[in-house]
Coordinates of C-alpha atoms in Angstrom, one line a residue:
X122 CA 0.0 0.0 0.0
X123 CA 2.7 2.5 1.0
X124 CA 4.9 1.4 -1.9
X125 CA 2.0 2.0 -4.3
X126 CA 1.5 5.4 -2.8
X127 CA 5.3 6.2 -3.3
X128 CA 5.0 5.3 -7.0
X129 CA 2.0 7.6 -7.3
X130 CA 3.8 10.4 -5.5
X131 CA 6.9 10.2 -7.7
X132 CA 4.8 9.8 -10.9
X133 CA 2.9 13.0 -10.0
X134 CA 6.2 14.7 -9.2
X135 CA 8.9 13.4 -11.6
X136 CA 11.1 16.3 -10.4
X137 CA 11.8 14.1 -7.4
X138 CA 14.0 11.8 -9.5
X139 CA 16.2 14.6 -10.9
X140 CA 18.7 14.7 -8.0
X141 CA 19.2 10.9 -8.2
X142 CA 19.5 11.2 -12.0
X143 CA 22.2 13.9 -11.6
X144 CA 24.2 11.7 -9.3
X145 CA 23.8 8.6 -11.5
X146 CA 24.9 10.4 -14.7
X147 CA 27.9 12.0 -13.0
X148 CA 29.0 8.6 -11.6
X149 CA 28.4 7.0 -15.0
X150 CA 30.7 9.4 -16.9
X151 CA 33.3 9.4 -14.1
X152 CA 33.4 5.5 -14.2
X153 CA 33.7 5.6 -18.0
X154 CA 36.7 8.0 -17.9
X155 CA 38.5 5.9 -15.3
X156 CA 37.8 2.7 -17.1
X157 CA 39.4 4.2 -20.2
X158 CA 42.4 5.4 -18.2
X159 CA 42.9 1.9 -16.7
X160 CA 42.7 0.3 -20.1
X161 CA 45.4 2.7 -21.3
X162 CA 47.8 1.5 -18.6
X163 CA 47.7 -2.0 -20.1
X164 CA 49.3 -0.6 -23.2
X165 CA 52.2 1.0 -21.4
X166 CA 55.5 -1.0 -21.6
X167 CA 57.6 1.1 -19.1
X168 CA 56.7 0.0 -15.5
X169 CA 57.7 3.4 -14.2
X170 CA 55.3 5.2 -16.5
X171 CA 52.6 2.7 -15.6
X172 CA 53.1 3.4 -11.8
X173 CA 53.0 7.1 -12.5
X174 CA 49.8 6.8 -14.4
X175 CA 48.3 4.7 -11.7
X176 CA 49.2 7.3 -9.1
X177 CA 47.5 10.0 -11.2
X178 CA 44.4 7.8 -11.5
X179 CA 44.3 7.2 -7.7
X180 CA 44.7 10.9 -7.1
X181 CA 41.9 11.8 -9.5
X182 CA 39.7 9.1 -7.9
X183 CA 40.2 10.6 -4.5
X184 CA 39.3 14.1 -5.8
X185 CA 36.3 12.8 -7.7
X186 CA 35.2 10.9 -4.6
X187 CA 35.3 14.0 -2.5
X188 CA 33.3 16.0 -5.1
X189 CA 30.8 13.2 -5.4
X190 CA 30.3 13.1 -1.6
X191 CA 29.5 16.9 -1.6
X192 CA 27.3 16.6 -4.7
X193 CA 25.4 13.6 -3.2
X194 CA 24.8 15.5 0.1
X195 CA 23.5 18.5 -1.9
X196 CA 21.2 16.3 -4.0
X197 CA 20.0 14.2 -1.0
X198 CA 19.1 17.2 1.1
X199 CA 17.4 19.0 -1.8
X200 CA 15.4 15.8 -2.7
X201 CA 14.5 15.5 1.0
X202 CA 13.0 19.0 1.0
X203 CA 11.0 18.2 -2.2
X204 CA 9.7 14.9 -0.8
X205 CA 8.5 16.7 2.3
X206 CA 6.7 19.3 0.3
X207 CA 5.2 16.7 -1.9
X208 CA 4.0 14.7 1.1
X209 CA 2.4 17.8 2.8
X210 CA 1.0 19.5 -0.3
X211 CA 1.0 17.0 -3.1
X212 CA 3.5 19.0 -5.2
X213 CA 7.2 19.6 -5.2
X214 CA 9.1 22.5 -6.7
X215 CA 12.6 23.9 -7.0
X216 CA 12.1 26.2 -4.1
X217 CA 11.7 23.3 -1.8
X218 CA 14.9 21.8 -3.2
X219 CA 16.8 24.9 -2.2
X220 CA 15.1 25.0 1.2
X221 CA 16.0 21.4 1.8
X222 CA 19.7 22.1 1.2
X223 CA 19.5 25.2 3.4
X224 CA 17.9 23.4 6.3
X225 CA 19.3 19.9 6.2
X226 CA 22.7 19.9 4.6
X227 CA 24.7 20.2 7.8
X228 CA 22.5 17.6 9.5
X229 CA 23.2 15.2 6.7
X230 CA 26.9 16.0 7.0
X231 CA 26.6 15.2 10.8
X232 CA 24.9 11.9 9.9
X233 CA 27.7 11.0 7.5
X234 CA 30.4 11.7 10.0
X235 CA 28.6 9.7 12.7
X236 CA 28.2 6.8 10.2
X237 CA 31.9 7.1 9.4
X238 CA 32.8 7.0 13.1
X239 CA 30.7 3.8 13.5
X240 CA 32.3 2.2 10.5
X241 CA 35.8 3.0 11.9
X242 CA 34.9 1.6 15.3
X243 CA 33.6 -1.7 13.7
X244 CA 36.7 -1.9 11.5
X245 CA 39.0 -1.4 14.5
X246 CA 37.2 -4.2 16.5
X247 CA 37.4 -6.6 13.6
X248 CA 41.0 -5.7 13.0
X249 CA 41.8 -6.5 16.7
X250 CA 40.0 -9.8 16.4
X251 CA 42.0 -10.7 13.2
X252 CA 45.3 -9.7 14.8
X253 CA 44.5 -11.9 17.8
X254 CA 43.7 -14.8 15.6
X255 CA 46.9 -14.5 13.6
X256 CA 49.0 -14.0 16.8
X257 CA 47.4 -17.1 18.4
X258 CA 48.0 -19.2 15.3
X259 CA 51.6 -18.0 15.0
X260 CA 52.3 -18.7 18.7
X261 CA 50.9 -22.2 18.4
X262 CA 53.1 -23.0 15.4
X263 CA 56.1 -21.5 17.2
X264 CA 55.9 -23.5 20.4
X265 CA 54.7 -26.7 18.7
X266 CA 52.6 -27.6 21.7
X267 CA 49.3 -29.6 21.2
X268 CA 47.7 -27.7 24.2
X269 CA 48.7 -24.4 22.7
X270 CA 47.4 -25.5 19.3
X271 CA 44.0 -26.5 20.8
X272 CA 43.8 -23.2 22.6
X273 CA 44.6 -21.3 19.4
X274 CA 41.9 -23.3 17.6
X275 CA 39.4 -22.4 20.3
X276 CA 40.4 -18.7 20.0
X277 CA 40.0 -19.0 16.2
X278 CA 36.4 -20.4 16.6
X279 CA 35.6 -17.7 19.1
X280 CA 37.0 -15.0 16.7
X281 CA 34.9 -16.3 13.8
X282 CA 31.8 -16.3 15.9
X283 CA 32.6 -12.8 17.1
X284 CA 33.0 -11.5 13.5
X285 CA 29.7 -13.3 12.5
X286 CA 27.9 -11.6 15.4
X287 CA 29.4 -8.2 14.5
X288 CA 28.3 -8.7 10.8
X289 CA 24.8 -9.6 11.9
X290 CA 24.7 -6.6 14.2
X291 CA 25.9 -4.3 11.4
X292 CA 23.2 -5.7 9.1
X293 CA 20.4 -5.2 11.7
X294 CA 21.8 -1.7 12.5
X295 CA 21.7 -0.8 8.9
X296 CA 18.0 -1.6 8.8
X297 CA 17.3 0.4 11.9
X298 CA 18.8 3.6 10.4
X299 CA 16.7 3.4 7.2
X300 CA 14.3 6.0 8.5
X301 CA 17.0 8.3 10.0
X302 CA 16.9 10.9 7.3
X303 CA 13.1 11.0 7.0
X304 CA 12.9 11.5 10.8
X305 CA 15.4 14.4 10.7
X306 CA 13.5 16.0 7.8
X307 CA 9.8 15.4 8.6
X308 CA 10.2 16.2 12.4
X309 CA 12.9 18.8 11.8
X310 CA 15.1 17.4 14.5
X311 CA 18.9 17.0 14.9
X312 CA 21.1 14.0 14.1
X313 CA 20.9 12.1 17.3
X314 CA 17.2 12.7 17.9
X315 CA 16.5 11.8 14.3
X316 CA 18.4 8.5 14.8
X317 CA 16.4 7.7 17.9
X318 CA 13.0 8.5 16.3
X319 CA 13.9 6.8 13.1
X320 CA 15.0 3.6 14.8
X321 CA 11.7 3.5 16.9
X322 CA 9.7 4.0 13.7
X323 CA 11.5 1.1 11.9
X324 CA 10.2 -1.4 14.5
X325 CA 6.6 -0.6 13.4
X326 CA 7.3 -1.7 9.8
X327 CA 10.5 -3.8 10.0
X328 CA 9.7 -6.5 7.5
X329 CA 7.9 -4.3 5.0
X330 CA 11.0 -2.1 4.9
X331 CA 13.2 -5.0 4.3
X332 CA 10.9 -6.4 1.5
X333 CA 10.7 -3.0 -0.3
X334 CA 14.5 -2.5 0.0
X335 CA 15.3 -5.9 -1.4
X336 CA 12.7 -5.7 -4.2
X337 CA 13.6 -2.3 -5.5
X338 CA 17.3 -2.8 -5.2
X339 CA 17.1 -6.2 -7.0
X340 CA 15.2 -4.5 -9.8
X341 CA 17.8 -1.7 -10.0
X342 CA 20.7 -4.2 -10.1
X343 CA 18.8 -6.3 -12.8
X344 CA 18.2 -3.2 -14.9
X345 CA 21.9 -2.1 -14.7
X346 CA 23.2 -5.5 -15.7
X347 CA 20.5 -6.2 -18.2
X348 CA 21.0 -2.8 -20.0
X349 CA 24.7 -3.4 -20.5
X350 CA 24.1 -7.0 -21.6
X351 CA 21.5 -6.0 -24.1
X352 CA 23.8 -3.3 -25.5
X353 CA 26.5 -5.9 -25.9
X354 CA 24.1 -8.2 -27.7
X355 CA 22.9 -5.4 -30.0
X356 CA 26.4 -4.2 -30.9
X357 CA 27.8 -7.7 -31.1
X358 CA 30.5 -7.1 -28.5
X359 CA 31.4 -8.7 -25.2
X360 CA 30.5 -7.1 -21.9
X361 CA 34.2 -6.3 -21.2
X362 CA 34.5 -4.4 -24.5
X363 CA 31.6 -2.1 -24.4
X364 CA 31.8 1.5 -23.1
X365 CA 30.4 2.2 -19.7
X366 CA 28.5 5.2 -21.2
X367 CA 26.0 4.0 -23.9
X368 CA 22.4 4.7 -24.8
X369 CA 21.3 1.6 -22.9
X370 CA 23.2 2.4 -19.7
X371 CA 21.8 6.0 -19.8
X372 CA 18.3 4.6 -20.2
X373 CA 19.0 2.2 -17.3
X374 CA 20.2 5.1 -15.2
X375 CA 17.0 7.0 -16.0
X376 CA 14.8 4.1 -15.0
X377 CA 16.8 3.4 -11.8
X378 CA 16.7 7.1 -10.8
X379 CA 12.9 6.8 -10.9
X380 CA 13.0 3.6 -8.8
X381 CA 15.5 5.2 -6.3
X382 CA 13.2 8.2 -5.9
X383 CA 10.3 5.8 -5.3
X384 CA 12.3 4.0 -2.6
X385 CA 13.2 7.3 -0.9
X386 CA 9.6 8.5 -1.1
X387 CA 8.5 5.2 0.4
X388 CA 10.8 5.6 3.4
X389 CA 9.4 9.1 4.0
X390 CA 5.8 7.9 3.7
X391 CA 6.4 5.1 6.1
X392 CA 7.9 7.5 8.7
X393 CA 5.1 10.0 8.1
X394 CA 2.5 7.4 9.0
X395 CA 4.4 5.5 11.7
X396 CA 6.3 8.1 13.5
X397 CA 6.6 7.8 17.3
X398 CA 3.6 9.1 19.3
X399 CA 5.7 11.7 21.0
X400 CA 6.8 13.4 17.8
X401 CA 6.0 17.0 17.3
X402 CA 4.0 16.6 14.0
X403 CA 0.9 14.5 13.7
X404 CA 1.0 11.5 11.4
X405 CA -0.6 11.8 8.0
X406 CA -3.4 9.3 7.6
X407 CA -3.8 7.4 4.3
X408 CA -6.7 9.5 3.2
X409 CA -5.0 12.8 4.0
X410 CA -1.9 12.5 1.9
X411 CA -3.0 14.9 -0.8
X412 CA -1.5 14.0 -4.1
X413 CA -2.8 16.5 -6.7
X414 CA -1.7 17.3 -10.2
X415 CA 0.4 20.5 -10.5
X416 CA -2.3 22.3 -12.5
X417 CA -4.9 21.8 -9.8
X418 CA -5.9 25.4 -9.0
X419 CA -7.9 24.4 -6.0
X420 CA -4.7 23.0 -4.3
X421 CA -1.9 25.4 -5.2
X422 CA 1.5 24.4 -4.0
X423 CA 2.6 25.8 -0.7
X424 CA 6.1 25.7 0.9
X425 CA 6.4 23.3 3.8
X426 CA 6.3 24.8 7.2
X427 CA 9.4 26.8 8.1
X428 CA 10.2 29.0 11.2
X429 CA 9.5 32.7 10.7
X430 CA 13.2 33.5 10.0
X431 CA 13.2 31.2 7.0
X432 CA 10.1 32.5 5.3
X433 CA 10.6 34.8 2.3

């Protein structure tokens, strides 16, 4: 039901897919350029020249990565502003894109930094476990003692179990942060409060969120692979010989941008209808999500609620 509503919302406001399309096309052209640079290295005979070219490629990748992070944050916050306006008024416009960037950019930056800190902490824990496993194995081989070998084996089993538990915890944690951004945007709260509210809301629709995520991402992956395969068949080339940028990959990116916008709208709708009871805003019931065409004069578009200092 909510996924159907998300399709309807995005179909009535195709502008919601533009931010995702921008990110997708930029990524596509950057990937194509670097694939060409990597293929050029294979033709270089002098290893010193090849190493120098590889260093240039890695440097440009780092620069492009930084630029893509900033662009992605801008597009995500702008899209969030448009989705909020579309949910509240049925229509999204460029003004809400700019308002979204203005209001939520630094909150999304804070979210990214917190996620990076979490990832670093998990990596450190896993690294410590792996070092302990390697040290135990090396010690057992060094002393050549059956008791030490048995102890090292037990440590190894414990380490594998610990890593498996961490992996499951990361997976479950990833599910519980799915509504983090919708909570920050819809309830207009900070990073930590948004995390708390979003996690509480996930518990109301846990399996539906997982199902929608798996379904849409499976379709997106299938379209990406299928588009390139179909282009290879049409042109009579192998997958490895075709260009990353072609008319089929661009078409696939266009379709996937629409699906990605639908998934994001779905997350916002889920939170809008299942937000915690102590949230400041009241949930929007199914019958009150007003999705109207842009030319409906009886329901002109209105900017979403902003504090007095942000009104024009």
